[in-house]
Short mmCIF file of C-alpha atoms in Angstrom, two decimals:
data_model
loop_
_atom_site.label_atom_id
_atom_site.label_comp_id
_atom_site.label_asym_id
_atom_site.label_seq_id
_atom_site.Cartn_x
_atom_site.Cartn_y
_atom_site.Cartn_z
CA MET A 120 -2.08 -10.14 25.92
CA ARG A 121 0.50 -12.71 24.83
CA GLU A 122 3.72 -12.01 26.59
CA ASN A 123 6.92 -11.80 24.46
CA VAL A 124 10.12 -13.34 25.84
CA SER A 125 11.85 -9.97 25.48
CA THR A 126 9.32 -8.17 27.67
CA LYS A 127 10.88 -6.44 30.71
CA ASN A 128 9.00 -6.96 33.98
CA TYR A 129 8.81 -4.38 36.82
CA ASP A 130 6.68 -3.65 39.88
CA ILE A 131 6.42 0.10 39.20
CA THR A 132 7.38 2.11 36.14
CA ILE A 133 7.68 5.89 36.28
CA VAL A 134 7.19 7.80 32.99
CA GLY A 135 8.62 11.33 32.80
CA GLY A 136 12.17 12.60 33.02
CA GLY A 137 11.37 15.95 34.68
CA LEU A 138 11.51 17.12 38.28
CA THR A 139 8.32 15.27 39.29
CA GLY A 140 9.42 11.99 37.81
CA LYS A 141 12.87 12.05 39.41
CA LEU A 142 11.44 13.08 42.78
CA MET A 143 8.90 10.21 42.68
CA LEU A 144 11.68 7.77 41.87
CA SER A 145 13.76 8.98 44.83
CA LEU A 146 10.79 8.74 47.24
CA LEU A 147 9.93 5.17 46.12
CA GLN A 148 13.53 4.04 46.51
CA ASN A 149 13.81 5.52 50.00
CA CYS A 150 10.64 3.81 51.27
CA ASN A 151 12.61 0.54 51.02
CA ILE A 152 9.66 -1.69 50.15
CA PHE A 153 10.83 -2.69 46.67
CA ASP A 154 13.44 -5.31 45.76
CA GLY A 155 16.39 -4.37 43.63
CA ASN A 156 15.68 -3.73 39.94
CA LYS A 157 11.93 -3.76 40.44
CA LEU A 158 11.69 -0.05 39.63
CA CYS A 159 11.84 1.33 36.09
CA TRP A 160 12.23 4.95 35.02
CA ILE A 161 11.49 6.07 31.46
CA ASP A 162 13.42 9.29 31.03
CA ALA A 163 13.12 10.51 27.42
CA GLY A 164 13.78 14.15 28.32
CA HIS A 165 16.31 16.50 26.77
CA LYS A 166 19.38 16.13 29.03
CA LYS A 167 21.03 19.32 27.73
CA PHE A 168 18.00 21.45 28.63
CA LYS A 169 18.19 23.11 32.06
CA ASP A 170 14.93 24.35 33.55
CA VAL A 171 16.07 27.53 35.39
CA ARG A 172 12.53 28.48 36.40
CA VAL A 173 11.92 28.39 40.14
CA SER A 174 9.62 26.49 42.49
CA PHE A 175 8.01 27.81 45.66
CA LEU A 176 7.97 24.89 48.16
CA ASN A 177 6.14 24.61 51.46
CA TYR A 178 8.83 24.76 54.15
CA LYS A 179 7.58 21.77 56.18
CA ASN A 180 7.52 19.68 52.97
CA PHE A 181 11.03 20.85 52.14
CA ILE A 182 12.38 19.82 55.54
CA GLN A 183 10.57 16.49 55.38
CA LEU A 184 12.11 15.87 51.97
CA GLN A 185 15.54 16.52 53.34
CA ASN A 186 14.95 14.15 56.25
CA SER A 187 13.32 11.27 54.39
CA SER A 188 15.25 11.04 51.15
CA GLN A 189 18.70 11.56 49.69
CA PHE A 190 18.12 15.25 49.13
CA ASP A 191 21.01 17.50 50.03
CA VAL A 192 21.04 21.14 48.98
CA CYS A 193 23.20 23.98 50.22
CA ALA A 194 21.60 26.91 52.07
CA LYS A 195 23.01 29.29 49.41
CA ASP A 196 20.92 27.53 46.75
CA TYR A 197 17.53 28.61 48.02
CA SER A 198 15.78 31.60 49.61
CA ILE A 199 13.58 31.35 52.74
CA ILE A 200 10.51 33.52 52.28
CA ASN A 201 8.97 34.96 55.45
CA LYS A 202 6.94 37.76 53.87
CA ILE A 203 4.79 38.18 50.76
CA GLU A 204 3.72 41.64 49.58
CA LEU A 205 0.69 42.03 47.33
CA TYR A 206 0.29 45.21 45.23
CA ASN A 207 -2.23 46.68 42.87
CA GLY A 208 -2.50 49.89 40.93
CA HIS A 209 -5.07 51.54 43.27
CA GLU A 210 -3.67 51.11 46.78
CA LYS A 211 -0.76 53.20 48.15
CA ASN A 212 0.54 50.42 50.41
CA PRO A 213 0.79 46.66 49.75
CA LEU A 214 -1.02 43.94 51.63
CA LYS A 215 1.68 42.22 53.74
CA LEU A 216 1.43 38.52 54.55
CA ASP A 217 3.84 37.67 57.37
CA ASP A 218 4.66 34.23 58.68
CA GLU A 219 6.86 33.74 61.75
CA ASN A 220 7.75 30.25 60.55
CA ASN A 221 8.17 31.46 56.94
CA HIS A 222 5.96 30.77 53.92
CA GLY A 223 8.36 28.44 52.19
CA ILE A 224 11.46 28.34 50.10
CA ILE A 225 12.30 29.40 46.54
CA ILE A 226 14.70 27.18 44.60
CA ARG A 227 15.67 26.89 40.96
CA ASN A 228 14.17 23.78 39.29
CA ASP A 229 17.49 22.65 37.81
CA VAL A 230 19.23 22.93 41.23
CA PHE A 231 16.35 21.09 42.89
CA LYS A 232 16.43 18.28 40.35
CA LYS A 233 20.23 17.93 40.39
CA ASN A 234 20.25 17.40 44.18
CA ILE A 235 17.56 14.69 44.18
CA LYS A 236 19.54 11.48 44.63
CA PHE A 237 18.71 7.87 43.86
CA LYS A 238 20.62 4.61 43.69
CA ASN A 239 21.38 3.70 40.06
CA LYS A 240 21.80 0.00 40.88
CA ARG A 241 18.20 -0.26 42.11
CA VAL A 242 16.53 1.14 39.00
CA THR A 243 16.52 0.42 35.29
CA ILE A 244 16.46 3.56 33.12
CA TYR A 245 15.23 3.78 29.53
CA ASN A 246 15.78 6.88 27.37
CA SER A 247 13.11 6.16 24.73
CA LYS A 248 9.59 7.54 24.64
CA VAL A 249 6.35 5.55 25.00
CA VAL A 250 4.58 5.15 21.65
CA SER A 251 1.71 2.89 22.66
CA THR A 252 0.23 1.07 25.66
CA THR A 253 -2.24 -1.63 26.54
CA PHE A 254 -3.25 -3.54 29.69
CA ASP A 255 -4.72 -6.71 31.16
CA GLU A 256 -6.18 -7.46 34.60
CA PHE A 257 -2.84 -7.47 36.35
CA ASN A 258 -0.43 -5.32 34.35
CA ARG A 259 0.02 -2.41 32.01
CA TYR A 260 2.25 -2.79 29.00
CA LEU A 261 4.34 0.05 27.52
CA PHE A 262 5.89 -0.07 24.10
CA LEU A 263 8.86 2.22 23.58
CA LYS A 264 10.10 3.78 20.37
CA ASP A 265 13.35 1.78 20.50
CA GLY A 266 11.40 -1.50 20.47
CA THR A 267 11.52 -2.19 24.23
CA LYS A 268 8.39 -3.78 25.76
CA ILE A 269 7.74 -3.17 29.44
CA LYS A 270 5.25 -4.98 31.70
CA SER A 271 4.49 -3.22 35.00
CA ALA A 272 1.99 -3.82 37.80
CA LEU A 273 1.66 -0.02 38.08
CA VAL A 274 2.63 2.82 35.87
CA ILE A 275 3.06 6.34 37.31
CA SER A 276 2.60 9.03 34.65
CA ALA A 277 4.67 12.15 35.49
CA ASP A 278 5.10 13.35 31.92
CA GLY A 279 3.86 16.93 32.30
CA SER A 280 0.81 19.01 31.39
CA LEU A 281 0.70 17.76 27.79
CA SER A 282 1.15 14.13 29.02
CA PRO A 283 1.44 11.93 25.92
CA LEU A 284 0.71 8.90 28.12
CA ARG A 285 -2.55 10.48 29.33
CA GLU A 286 -3.53 10.89 25.68
CA LEU A 287 -2.54 7.32 24.80
CA CYS A 288 -4.66 6.00 27.67
CA LYS A 289 -7.57 8.28 26.62
CA ILE A 290 -8.01 9.65 30.10
CA LYS A 291 -10.55 12.51 30.09
CA TYR A 292 -9.75 15.86 31.68
CA LEU A 293 -11.11 19.37 31.96
CA ASN A 294 -9.20 22.09 30.07
CA LYS A 295 -9.77 25.79 30.56
CA ASN A 296 -7.84 28.25 28.35
CA LEU A 297 -7.07 31.32 30.51
CA ASN A 298 -6.29 33.51 27.46
CA HIS A 299 -3.06 34.55 29.15
CA THR A 300 0.56 33.99 28.18
CA ILE A 301 3.28 33.37 30.76
CA ILE A 302 6.62 35.15 30.28
CA SER A 303 9.37 34.10 32.64
CA GLY A 304 12.97 35.20 33.04
CA TYR A 305 15.49 36.96 35.31
CA LEU A 306 16.14 40.57 36.19
CA GLU A 307 18.65 42.31 38.40
CA CYS A 308 17.66 44.43 41.44
CA LYS A 309 20.23 45.42 44.04
CA ASN A 310 17.94 46.34 46.95
CA PHE A 311 15.44 43.49 46.70
CA ASN A 312 14.94 41.69 49.99
CA ASN A 313 15.84 38.02 49.44
CA SER A 314 13.36 36.90 52.14
CA MET A 315 10.38 38.65 50.52
CA ALA A 316 8.33 37.70 47.48
CA LYS A 317 6.14 40.24 45.71
CA GLN A 318 3.02 39.96 43.53
CA ILE A 319 1.63 42.85 41.48
CA PHE A 320 -1.91 42.93 40.10
CA LEU A 321 -2.48 45.34 37.23
CA LYS A 322 -5.38 45.79 34.81
CA ASP A 323 -4.49 43.27 32.06
CA ASN A 324 -1.58 41.42 33.68
CA PHE A 325 0.00 40.40 36.90
CA ILE A 326 3.60 39.77 37.93
CA GLY A 327 5.29 37.55 40.52
CA LEU A 328 8.78 38.49 41.72
CA LEU A 329 10.69 35.67 43.36
CA PRO A 330 14.19 36.42 44.79
CA LEU A 331 17.10 33.97 44.63
CA ASN A 332 19.65 33.72 47.44
CA ASN A 333 22.61 34.70 45.33
CA ASN A 334 25.31 37.33 44.95
CA LYS A 335 24.15 38.37 41.42
CA ASN A 336 21.03 40.24 42.63
CA LEU A 337 18.94 38.04 40.40
CA ILE A 338 15.12 38.09 40.63
CA ASN A 339 13.00 35.53 38.79
CA TYR A 340 9.85 37.14 37.35
CA VAL A 341 6.70 35.35 36.21
CA TRP A 342 4.60 37.66 34.09
CA SER A 343 1.07 36.64 33.20
CA ILE A 344 -0.27 38.88 30.43
CA ASP A 345 -3.58 38.99 28.59
CA ASN A 346 -3.16 37.53 25.03
CA LYS A 347 -4.68 40.64 23.47
CA ILE A 348 -1.89 42.71 24.97
CA PHE A 349 0.78 40.10 24.38
CA ASN A 350 -0.03 39.66 20.69
CA LYS A 351 0.26 43.41 20.12
CA SER A 352 3.49 43.92 22.02
CA LYS A 353 5.58 41.09 20.52
CA ILE A 354 7.82 40.92 23.59
CA GLU A 355 11.34 39.75 22.69
CA ASN A 356 13.51 41.04 25.54
CA HIS A 357 13.33 42.25 29.16
CA LEU A 358 12.86 45.95 28.34
CA GLU A 359 9.07 46.06 28.67
CA ILE A 360 8.95 44.29 32.01
CA VAL A 361 11.80 46.45 33.32
CA GLN A 362 9.88 49.61 32.31
CA ILE A 363 6.65 48.37 33.97
CA LEU A 364 8.44 47.50 37.21
CA ASN A 365 10.49 50.70 37.40
CA ASP A 366 7.41 52.81 36.76
CA PHE A 367 5.43 50.92 39.41
CA PHE A 368 8.19 51.14 42.06
CA SER A 369 9.34 54.67 41.11
CA LYS A 370 8.77 55.91 44.64
CA SER A 371 10.77 53.15 46.24
CA ASN A 372 14.43 52.23 46.17
CA LEU A 373 13.92 49.31 43.78
CA ILE A 374 15.48 49.73 40.35
CA PHE A 375 15.26 46.78 37.93
CA ASP A 376 17.52 46.13 34.99
CA SER A 377 18.22 43.33 32.49
CA PRO A 378 20.57 40.65 33.78
CA LYS A 379 24.25 41.34 33.35
CA SER A 380 25.18 37.70 33.69
CA LYS A 381 27.08 36.20 30.80
CA GLU A 382 25.30 32.89 31.33
CA ASN A 383 22.71 32.37 28.63
CA LYS A 384 20.33 30.55 30.97
CA PHE A 385 19.77 33.80 32.93
CA ASN A 386 19.32 35.96 29.81
CA ARG A 387 16.83 33.63 28.20
CA ILE A 388 13.11 34.43 28.17
CA GLN A 389 10.60 31.58 28.35
CA THR A 390 7.16 32.09 26.87
CA PHE A 391 4.24 29.72 26.90
CA PRO A 392 0.39 29.85 26.87
CA ILE A 393 -1.33 28.90 30.09
CA SER A 394 -4.42 26.81 30.58
CA VAL A 395 -5.80 24.98 33.60
CA LYS A 396 -6.12 21.21 33.30
CA PHE A 397 -7.81 18.94 35.80
CA VAL A 398 -8.26 15.18 35.70
CA ASN A 399 -11.33 14.31 37.76
CA ASN A 400 -10.18 10.72 38.16
CA PRO A 401 -6.39 10.35 37.79
CA PHE A 402 -6.60 6.54 38.10
CA LYS A 403 -7.20 4.10 35.28
CA GLU A 404 -6.28 0.54 34.48
CA ARG A 405 -2.92 0.06 36.16
CA ILE A 406 -1.92 3.71 35.78
CA ILE A 407 -2.00 6.84 37.91
CA LEU A 408 -1.35 10.45 36.86
CA ILE A 409 0.68 12.75 39.11
CA GLY A 410 1.95 16.35 38.97
CA ASP A 411 1.03 18.43 35.95
CA ALA A 412 -0.26 15.35 34.14
CA ALA A 413 -3.08 15.20 36.73
CA HIS A 414 -3.58 18.93 37.40
CA THR A 415 -2.00 21.97 35.73
CA ILE A 416 -2.47 25.23 37.57
CA HIS A 417 -1.33 28.80 37.00
CA PRO A 418 2.31 29.20 38.09
CA LEU A 419 1.33 32.13 40.36
#
């Protein structure tokens, strides 16, 4: 490829403005093997959008992240989970999975992302999306919508399960439609143990309940429901999931209700179809796929 004088040159370029992309940028900066301004981050995400879903992180990885990078989060912003209870509709008592050292931590994605730090002076950030790409023996070239041309020895694609860059590079992957829809949101429950996660397996759906360490009694739910049921129900609010949970836990002291918070982010319901994607070989000419771009799994 004939190089244009306006082409920007970097050692590594990270594509993707989400949690995975920002985390990778922070880790690369903190390894201290790159000269200043040799890292590039293409962040074409929607800055006003806050992802209030939660992540369940392995505790050892969480501690290592705190020790090895500029990651500083308050204890009140996450829950330490030391027990997981598994329920189904046929057994009287749940299967209890205990861990003396705890299973991990639950933290909101927007809080997690906000607390990942990096040095602005050591990275160049572009807010335009990649529209085409090519490569030669030593570099990959990215062409952005705003006209910017980027040359990079390695491109890291962290642009999510739909991964436009994966499509542009024509990287093959396996895709299995699970015929389920994910519904995620928040409920209130006063007596929910903040150190315990629950998972309920029913006939046509299953539900994960993930507590937040907060004073609003908020519980994040992830509801995976068969598309045949979902298409008939036309779920538009929290009432159906509240009814299911209150019926299921009728003999306990758990009573669920719609969130009373005035913040729209906690009243919002997120709905999306779920499929499993797997890239057998996430490496190609001067590019590597990471995160959901390389493997998309069920959130539960």
